[in-house]
CSV table of C-alpha atoms and ligand atoms in Angstrom, one decimal:
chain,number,residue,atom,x,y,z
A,21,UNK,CA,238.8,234.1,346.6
A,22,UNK,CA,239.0,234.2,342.6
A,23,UNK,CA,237.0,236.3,342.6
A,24,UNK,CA,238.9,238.7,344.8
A,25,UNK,CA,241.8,238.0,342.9
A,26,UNK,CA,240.3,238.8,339.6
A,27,UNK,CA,239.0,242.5,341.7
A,28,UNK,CA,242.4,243.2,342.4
A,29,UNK,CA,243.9,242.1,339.1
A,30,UNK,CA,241.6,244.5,337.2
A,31,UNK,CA,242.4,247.4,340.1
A,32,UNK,CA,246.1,247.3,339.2
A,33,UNK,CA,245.1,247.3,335.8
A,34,UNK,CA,243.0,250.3,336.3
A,35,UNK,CA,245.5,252.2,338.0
A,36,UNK,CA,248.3,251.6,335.5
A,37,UNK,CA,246.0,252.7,332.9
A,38,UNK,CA,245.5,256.2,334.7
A,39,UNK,CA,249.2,256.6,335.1
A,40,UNK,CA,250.0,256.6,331.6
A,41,UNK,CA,248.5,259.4,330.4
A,42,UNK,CA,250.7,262.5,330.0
A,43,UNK,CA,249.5,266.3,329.0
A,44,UNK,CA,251.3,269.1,327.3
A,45,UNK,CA,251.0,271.8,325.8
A,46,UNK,CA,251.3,273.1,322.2
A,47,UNK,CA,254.9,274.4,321.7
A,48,UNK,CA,255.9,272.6,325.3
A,49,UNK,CA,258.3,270.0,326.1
A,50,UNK,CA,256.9,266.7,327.8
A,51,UNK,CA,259.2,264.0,328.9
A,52,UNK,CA,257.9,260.5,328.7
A,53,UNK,CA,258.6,258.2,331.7
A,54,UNK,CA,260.0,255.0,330.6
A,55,UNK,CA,259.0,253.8,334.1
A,56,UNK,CA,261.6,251.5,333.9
A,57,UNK,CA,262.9,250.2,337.3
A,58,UNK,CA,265.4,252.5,339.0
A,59,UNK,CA,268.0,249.6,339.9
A,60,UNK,CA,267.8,248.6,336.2
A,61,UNK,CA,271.2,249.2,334.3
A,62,UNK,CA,269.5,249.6,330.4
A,63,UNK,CA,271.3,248.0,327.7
A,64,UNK,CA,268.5,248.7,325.1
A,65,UNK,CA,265.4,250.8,324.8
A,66,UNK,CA,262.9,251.1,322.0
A,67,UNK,CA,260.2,253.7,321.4
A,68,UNK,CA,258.1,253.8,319.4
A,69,UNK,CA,254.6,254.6,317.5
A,70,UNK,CA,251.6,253.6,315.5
A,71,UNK,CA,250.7,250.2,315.5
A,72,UNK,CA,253.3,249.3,313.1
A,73,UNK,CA,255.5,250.0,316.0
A,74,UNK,CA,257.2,252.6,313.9
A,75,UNK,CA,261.0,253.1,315.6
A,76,UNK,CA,261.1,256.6,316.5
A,77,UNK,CA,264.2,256.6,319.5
A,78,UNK,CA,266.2,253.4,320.0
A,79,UNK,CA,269.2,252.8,322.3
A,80,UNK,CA,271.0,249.5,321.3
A,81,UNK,CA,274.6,248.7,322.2
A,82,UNK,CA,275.8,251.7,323.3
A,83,UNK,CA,274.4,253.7,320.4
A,84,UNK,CA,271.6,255.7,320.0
A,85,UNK,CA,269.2,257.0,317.6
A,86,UNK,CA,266.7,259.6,317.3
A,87,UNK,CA,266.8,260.2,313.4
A,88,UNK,CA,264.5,257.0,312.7
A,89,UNK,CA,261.3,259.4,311.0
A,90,UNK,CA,261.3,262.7,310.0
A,91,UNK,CA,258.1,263.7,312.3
A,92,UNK,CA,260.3,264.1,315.2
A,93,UNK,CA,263.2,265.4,313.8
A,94,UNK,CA,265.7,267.3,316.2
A,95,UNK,CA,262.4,267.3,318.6
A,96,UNK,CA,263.5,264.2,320.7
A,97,UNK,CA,266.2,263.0,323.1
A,98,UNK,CA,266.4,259.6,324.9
A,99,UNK,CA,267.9,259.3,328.2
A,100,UNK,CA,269.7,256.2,327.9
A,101,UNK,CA,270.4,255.7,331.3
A,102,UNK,CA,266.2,256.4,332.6
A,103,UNK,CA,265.0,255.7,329.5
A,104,UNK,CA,263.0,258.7,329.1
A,105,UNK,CA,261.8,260.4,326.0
A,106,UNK,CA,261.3,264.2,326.2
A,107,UNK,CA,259.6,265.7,323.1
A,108,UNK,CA,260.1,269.4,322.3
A,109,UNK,CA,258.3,271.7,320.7
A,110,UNK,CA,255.2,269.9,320.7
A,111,UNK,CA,252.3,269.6,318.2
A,112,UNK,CA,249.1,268.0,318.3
A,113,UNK,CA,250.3,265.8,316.2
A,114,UNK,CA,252.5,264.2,318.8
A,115,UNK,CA,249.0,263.1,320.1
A,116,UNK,CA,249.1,259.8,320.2
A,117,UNK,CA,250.3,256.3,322.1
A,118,UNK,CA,254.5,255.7,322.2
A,119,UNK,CA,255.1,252.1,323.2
A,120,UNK,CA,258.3,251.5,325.1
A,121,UNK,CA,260.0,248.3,325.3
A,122,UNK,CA,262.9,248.1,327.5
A,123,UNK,CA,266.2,245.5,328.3
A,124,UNK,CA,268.6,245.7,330.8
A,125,UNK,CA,272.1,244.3,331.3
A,126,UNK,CA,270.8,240.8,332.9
A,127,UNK,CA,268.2,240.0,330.2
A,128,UNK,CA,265.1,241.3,332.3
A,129,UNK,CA,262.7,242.8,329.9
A,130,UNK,CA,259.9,245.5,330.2
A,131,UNK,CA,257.2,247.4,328.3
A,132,UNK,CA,254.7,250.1,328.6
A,133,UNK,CA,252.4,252.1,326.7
A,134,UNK,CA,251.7,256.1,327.2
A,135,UNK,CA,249.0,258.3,326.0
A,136,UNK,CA,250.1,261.6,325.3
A,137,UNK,CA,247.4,264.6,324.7
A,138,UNK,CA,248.5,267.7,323.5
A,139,UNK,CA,246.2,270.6,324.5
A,140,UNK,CA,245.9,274.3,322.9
A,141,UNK,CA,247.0,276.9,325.6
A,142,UNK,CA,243.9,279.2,326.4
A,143,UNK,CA,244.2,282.8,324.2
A,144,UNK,CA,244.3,286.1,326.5
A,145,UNK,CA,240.9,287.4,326.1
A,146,UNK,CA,240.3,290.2,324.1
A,147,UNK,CA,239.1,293.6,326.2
A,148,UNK,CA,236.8,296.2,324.2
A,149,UNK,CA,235.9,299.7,325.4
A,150,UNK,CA,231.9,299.0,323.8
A,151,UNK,CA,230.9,302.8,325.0
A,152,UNK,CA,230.9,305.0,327.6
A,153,UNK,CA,229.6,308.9,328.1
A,154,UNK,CA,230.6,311.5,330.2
A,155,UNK,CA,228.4,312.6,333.0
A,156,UNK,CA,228.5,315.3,335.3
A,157,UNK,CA,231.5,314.2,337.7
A,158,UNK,CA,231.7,311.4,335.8
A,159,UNK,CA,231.5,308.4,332.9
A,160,UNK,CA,229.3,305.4,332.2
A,161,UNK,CA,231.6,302.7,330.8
A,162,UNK,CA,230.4,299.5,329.3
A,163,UNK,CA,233.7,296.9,328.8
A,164,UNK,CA,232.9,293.9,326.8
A,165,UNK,CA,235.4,291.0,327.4
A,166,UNK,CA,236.1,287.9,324.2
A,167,UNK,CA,237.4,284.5,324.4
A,168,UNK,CA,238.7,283.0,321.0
A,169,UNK,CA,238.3,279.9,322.8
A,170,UNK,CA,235.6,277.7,323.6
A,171,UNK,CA,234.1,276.4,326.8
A,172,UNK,CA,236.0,279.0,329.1
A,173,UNK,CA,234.4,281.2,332.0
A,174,UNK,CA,234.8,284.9,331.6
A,175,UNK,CA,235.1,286.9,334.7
A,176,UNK,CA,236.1,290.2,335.2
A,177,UNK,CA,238.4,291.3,338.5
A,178,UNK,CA,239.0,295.1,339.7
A,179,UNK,CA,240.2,297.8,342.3
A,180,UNK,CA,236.9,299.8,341.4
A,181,UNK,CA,234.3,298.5,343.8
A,182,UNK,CA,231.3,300.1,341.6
A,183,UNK,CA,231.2,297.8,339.2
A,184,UNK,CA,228.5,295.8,337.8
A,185,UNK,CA,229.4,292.6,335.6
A,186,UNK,CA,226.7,290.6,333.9
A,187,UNK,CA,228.3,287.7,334.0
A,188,UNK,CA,225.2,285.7,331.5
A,189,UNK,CA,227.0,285.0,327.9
A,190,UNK,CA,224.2,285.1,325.7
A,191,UNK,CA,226.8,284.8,322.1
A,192,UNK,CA,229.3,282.5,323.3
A,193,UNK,CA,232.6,284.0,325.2
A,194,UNK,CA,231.6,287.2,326.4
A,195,UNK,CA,230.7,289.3,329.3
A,196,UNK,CA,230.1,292.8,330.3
A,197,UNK,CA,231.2,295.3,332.7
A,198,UNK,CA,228.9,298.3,333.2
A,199,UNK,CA,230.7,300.7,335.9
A,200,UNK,CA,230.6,304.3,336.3
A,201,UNK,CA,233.8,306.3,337.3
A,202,UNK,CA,234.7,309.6,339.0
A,203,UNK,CA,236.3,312.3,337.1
A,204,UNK,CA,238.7,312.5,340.3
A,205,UNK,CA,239.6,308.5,340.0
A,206,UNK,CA,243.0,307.7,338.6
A,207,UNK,CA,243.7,305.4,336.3
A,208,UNK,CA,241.2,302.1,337.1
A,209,UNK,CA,242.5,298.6,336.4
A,210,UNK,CA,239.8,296.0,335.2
A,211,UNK,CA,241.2,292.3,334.3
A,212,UNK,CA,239.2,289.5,332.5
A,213,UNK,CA,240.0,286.1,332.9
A,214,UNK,CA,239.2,283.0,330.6
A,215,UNK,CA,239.7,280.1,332.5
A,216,UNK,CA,238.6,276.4,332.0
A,217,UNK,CA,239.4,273.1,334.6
A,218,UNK,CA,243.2,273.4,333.8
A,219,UNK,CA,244.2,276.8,333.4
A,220,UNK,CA,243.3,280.9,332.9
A,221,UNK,CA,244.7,283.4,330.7
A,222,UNK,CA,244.1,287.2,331.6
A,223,UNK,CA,244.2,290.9,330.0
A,224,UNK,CA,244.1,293.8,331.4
A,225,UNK,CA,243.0,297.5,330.4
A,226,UNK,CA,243.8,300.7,332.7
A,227,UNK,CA,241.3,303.1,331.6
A,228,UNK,CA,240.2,306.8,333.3
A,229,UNK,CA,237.7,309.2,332.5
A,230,UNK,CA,239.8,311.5,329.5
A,231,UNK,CA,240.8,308.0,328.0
A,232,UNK,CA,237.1,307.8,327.1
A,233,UNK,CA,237.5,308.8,323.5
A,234,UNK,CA,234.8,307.4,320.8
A,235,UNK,CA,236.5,304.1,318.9
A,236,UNK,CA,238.1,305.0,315.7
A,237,UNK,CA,235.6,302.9,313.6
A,238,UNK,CA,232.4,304.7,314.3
A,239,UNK,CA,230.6,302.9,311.6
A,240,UNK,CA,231.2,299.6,312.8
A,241,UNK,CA,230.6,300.6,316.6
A,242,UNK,CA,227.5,301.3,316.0
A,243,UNK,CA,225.8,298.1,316.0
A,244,UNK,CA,228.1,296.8,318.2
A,245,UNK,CA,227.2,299.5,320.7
A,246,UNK,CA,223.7,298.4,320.4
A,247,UNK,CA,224.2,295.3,321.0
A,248,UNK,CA,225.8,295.5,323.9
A,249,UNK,CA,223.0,298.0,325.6
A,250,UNK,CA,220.3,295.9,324.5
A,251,UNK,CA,222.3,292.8,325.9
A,252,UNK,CA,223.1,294.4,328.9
A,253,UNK,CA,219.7,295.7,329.1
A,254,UNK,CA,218.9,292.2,328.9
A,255,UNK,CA,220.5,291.2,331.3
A,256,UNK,CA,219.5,293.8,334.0
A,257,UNK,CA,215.6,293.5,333.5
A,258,UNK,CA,214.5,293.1,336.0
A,259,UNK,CA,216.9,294.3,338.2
A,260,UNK,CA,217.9,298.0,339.5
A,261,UNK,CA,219.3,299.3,336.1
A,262,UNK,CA,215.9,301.1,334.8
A,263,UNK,CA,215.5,302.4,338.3
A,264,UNK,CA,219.5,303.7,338.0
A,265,UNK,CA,219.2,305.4,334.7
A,266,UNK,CA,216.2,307.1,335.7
A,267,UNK,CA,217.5,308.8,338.7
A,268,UNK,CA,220.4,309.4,336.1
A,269,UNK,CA,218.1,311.0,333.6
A,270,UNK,CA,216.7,313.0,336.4
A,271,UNK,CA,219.7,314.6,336.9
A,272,UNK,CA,220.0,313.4,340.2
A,273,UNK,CA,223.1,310.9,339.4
A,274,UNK,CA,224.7,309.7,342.7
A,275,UNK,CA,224.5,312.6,344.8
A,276,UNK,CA,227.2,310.7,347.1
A,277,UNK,CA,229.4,310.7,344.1
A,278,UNK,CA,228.8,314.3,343.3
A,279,UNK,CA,229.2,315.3,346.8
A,280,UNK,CA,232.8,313.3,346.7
A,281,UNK,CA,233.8,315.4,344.1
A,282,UNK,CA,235.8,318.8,345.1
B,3,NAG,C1,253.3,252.5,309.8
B,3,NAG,O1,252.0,253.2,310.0
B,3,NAG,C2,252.0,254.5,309.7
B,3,NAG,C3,250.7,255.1,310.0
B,3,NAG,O2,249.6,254.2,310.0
B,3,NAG,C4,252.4,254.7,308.3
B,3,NAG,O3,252.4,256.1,307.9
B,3,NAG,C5,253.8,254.1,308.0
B,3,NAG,O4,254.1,254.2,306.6
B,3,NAG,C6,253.8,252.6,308.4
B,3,NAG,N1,255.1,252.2,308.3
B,3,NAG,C7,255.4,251.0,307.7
B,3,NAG,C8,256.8,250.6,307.7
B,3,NAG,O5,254.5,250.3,307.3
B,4,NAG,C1,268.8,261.0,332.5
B,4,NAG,O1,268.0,260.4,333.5
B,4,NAG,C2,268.8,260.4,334.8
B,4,NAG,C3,268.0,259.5,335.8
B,4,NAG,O2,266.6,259.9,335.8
B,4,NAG,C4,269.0,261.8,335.3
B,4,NAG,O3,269.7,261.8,336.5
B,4,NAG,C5,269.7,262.6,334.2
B,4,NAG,O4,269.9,263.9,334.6
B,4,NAG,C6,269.0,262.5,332.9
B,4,NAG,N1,269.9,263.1,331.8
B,4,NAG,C7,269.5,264.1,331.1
B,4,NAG,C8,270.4,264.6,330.0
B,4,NAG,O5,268.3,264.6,331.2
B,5,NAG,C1,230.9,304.0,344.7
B,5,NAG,O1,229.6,304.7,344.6
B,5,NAG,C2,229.2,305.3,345.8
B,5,NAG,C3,227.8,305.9,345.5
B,5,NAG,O2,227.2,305.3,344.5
B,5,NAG,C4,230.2,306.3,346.2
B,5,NAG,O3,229.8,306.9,347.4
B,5,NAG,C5,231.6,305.7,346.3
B,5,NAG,O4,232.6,306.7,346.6
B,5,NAG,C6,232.0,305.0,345.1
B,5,NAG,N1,233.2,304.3,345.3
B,5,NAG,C7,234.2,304.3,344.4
B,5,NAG,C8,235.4,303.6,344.8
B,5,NAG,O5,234.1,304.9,343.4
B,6,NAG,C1,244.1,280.7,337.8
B,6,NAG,O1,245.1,281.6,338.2
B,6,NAG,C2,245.2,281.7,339.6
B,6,NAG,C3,246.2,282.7,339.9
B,6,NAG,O2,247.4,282.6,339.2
B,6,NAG,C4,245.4,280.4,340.3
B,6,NAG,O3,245.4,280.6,341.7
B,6,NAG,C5,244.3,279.5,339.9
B,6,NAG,O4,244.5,278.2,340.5
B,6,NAG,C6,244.2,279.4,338.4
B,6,NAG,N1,243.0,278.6,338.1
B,6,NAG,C7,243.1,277.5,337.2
B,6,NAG,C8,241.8,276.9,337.0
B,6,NAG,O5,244.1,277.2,336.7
């Protein structure tokens, strides 16, 4: 029977725990639940940080204060009558535990403690044209995709159905598109998207044939360009790419696709 007590004691416990963490993001506003009880009537509220229990909103006799430390300055409002704290603007500083200790009009008293994270929004990946070469009909194109950020999943979405993505990411955030297009095709759209377990962030490029046009900085290309082949060669060994390019070097490059094309 204690013992069951004790299970369900530390269960509650548990399950408070878990609701006091809040997330935002970096320039966001987050507002703070003061969980205080809805039939209260507040006659004073305290928040506060650090383990100093540095005042940083307080609501006492009808007046309040948000001006207590210059860290949250014009960034915070209290709701006198929830008790709430929203935050604006948001900074990973604000990263931390805020303690609230409430009263209300007949003397009943409560506190809480909330863990607030501040996370980094995901960047848009970065889309580079690596090369591509004009073909009979045609143009090879090789699209390299970057994330600034870490531990994301790149993957690459389009219209075009010919398209081969390696999706392995042997330097970090990166993946490759190799695709050929028609001369006849308008205008393809390929998007990349980083994404991690909370959220993605996409760019896209529209690209045709003519747009294929060498990248301005031939010298530093180069390397680049070789990477990326040897990469995506890499990636592909193995697999039906040596076969492709050497029905593509034989001149016999996708008789479909050359038949499609008036
Ligand atoms: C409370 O703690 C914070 C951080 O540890 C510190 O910056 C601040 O000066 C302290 N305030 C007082 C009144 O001691
Ligand atoms: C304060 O909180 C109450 C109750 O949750 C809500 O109805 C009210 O809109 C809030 N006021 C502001 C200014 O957010
Ligand atoms: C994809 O390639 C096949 C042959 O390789 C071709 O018949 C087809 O038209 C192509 N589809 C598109 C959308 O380019
Ligand atoms: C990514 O975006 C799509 C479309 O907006 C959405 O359906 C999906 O849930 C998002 N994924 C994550 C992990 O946020």
């Amino acid at each position: 029977m204690k013992l069951q007590i004790l299970l369900t004691l530390i269960l509650q416990v548990a399950l408070a725990e878990s609701l006091r963490e809040r997330y935002g993001y970096f320039g966001d506003t987050i507002t703070l639940p003061s969980e205080a009880d809805k039939t209260w009537t507040i006659a004073s509220v305290v928040w506060s940080i650090f383990s100093n229990n540095t005042w940083i909103a307080t609501f006492n006799k009808g007046v309040k204060n948000e001006q207590w430390t210059s860290r949250y300055k014009g960034r915070i409002s209290l709701n006198t009558s929830s008790g709430d704290l929203t935050i604006r603007n948001l900074t990973t500083e604000d990263n931390m535990e805020y303690t609230v200790d409430l009263l209300n009009t007949v003397g009943q008293n409560s506190a809480d403690k909330i863990k607030l994270t501040v996370r980094q929004r995901l960047q848009k990946p970065t889309i580079e044209t690596v090369t591509s070469s004009s073909v009979k009909g045609g143009c090879w194109l090789f699209l390299r995709c970057l994330s600034a950020d870490k531990d994301v999943n790149l993957s690459w979405q389009s219209e075009h159905s010919n398209v081969t993505v390696n999706t392995g990411q042997p330097d970090g955030n990166t993946s490759v598109l190799f695709t050929f297009l028609k001369t006849t095709q308008n205008c393809v759209n390929f998007t990349c998207t980083s994404s991690n377990k909370n959220e993605n962030a996409s760019s896209d490029i529209t690209l045709k044939c003519d747009d294929q046009k060498p990248t301005p900085h031939p010298d530093s290309v180069q390397p680049r360009e070789r990477n990326a082949v040897a990469f995506f060669l890499g990636g592909m060994l193995g697999g039906g790419l040596i076969a492709i390019l050497l029905y593509f070097f034989g001149g016999k490059l996708f008789p479909s696709v050359e038949n499609n094309v008036v």
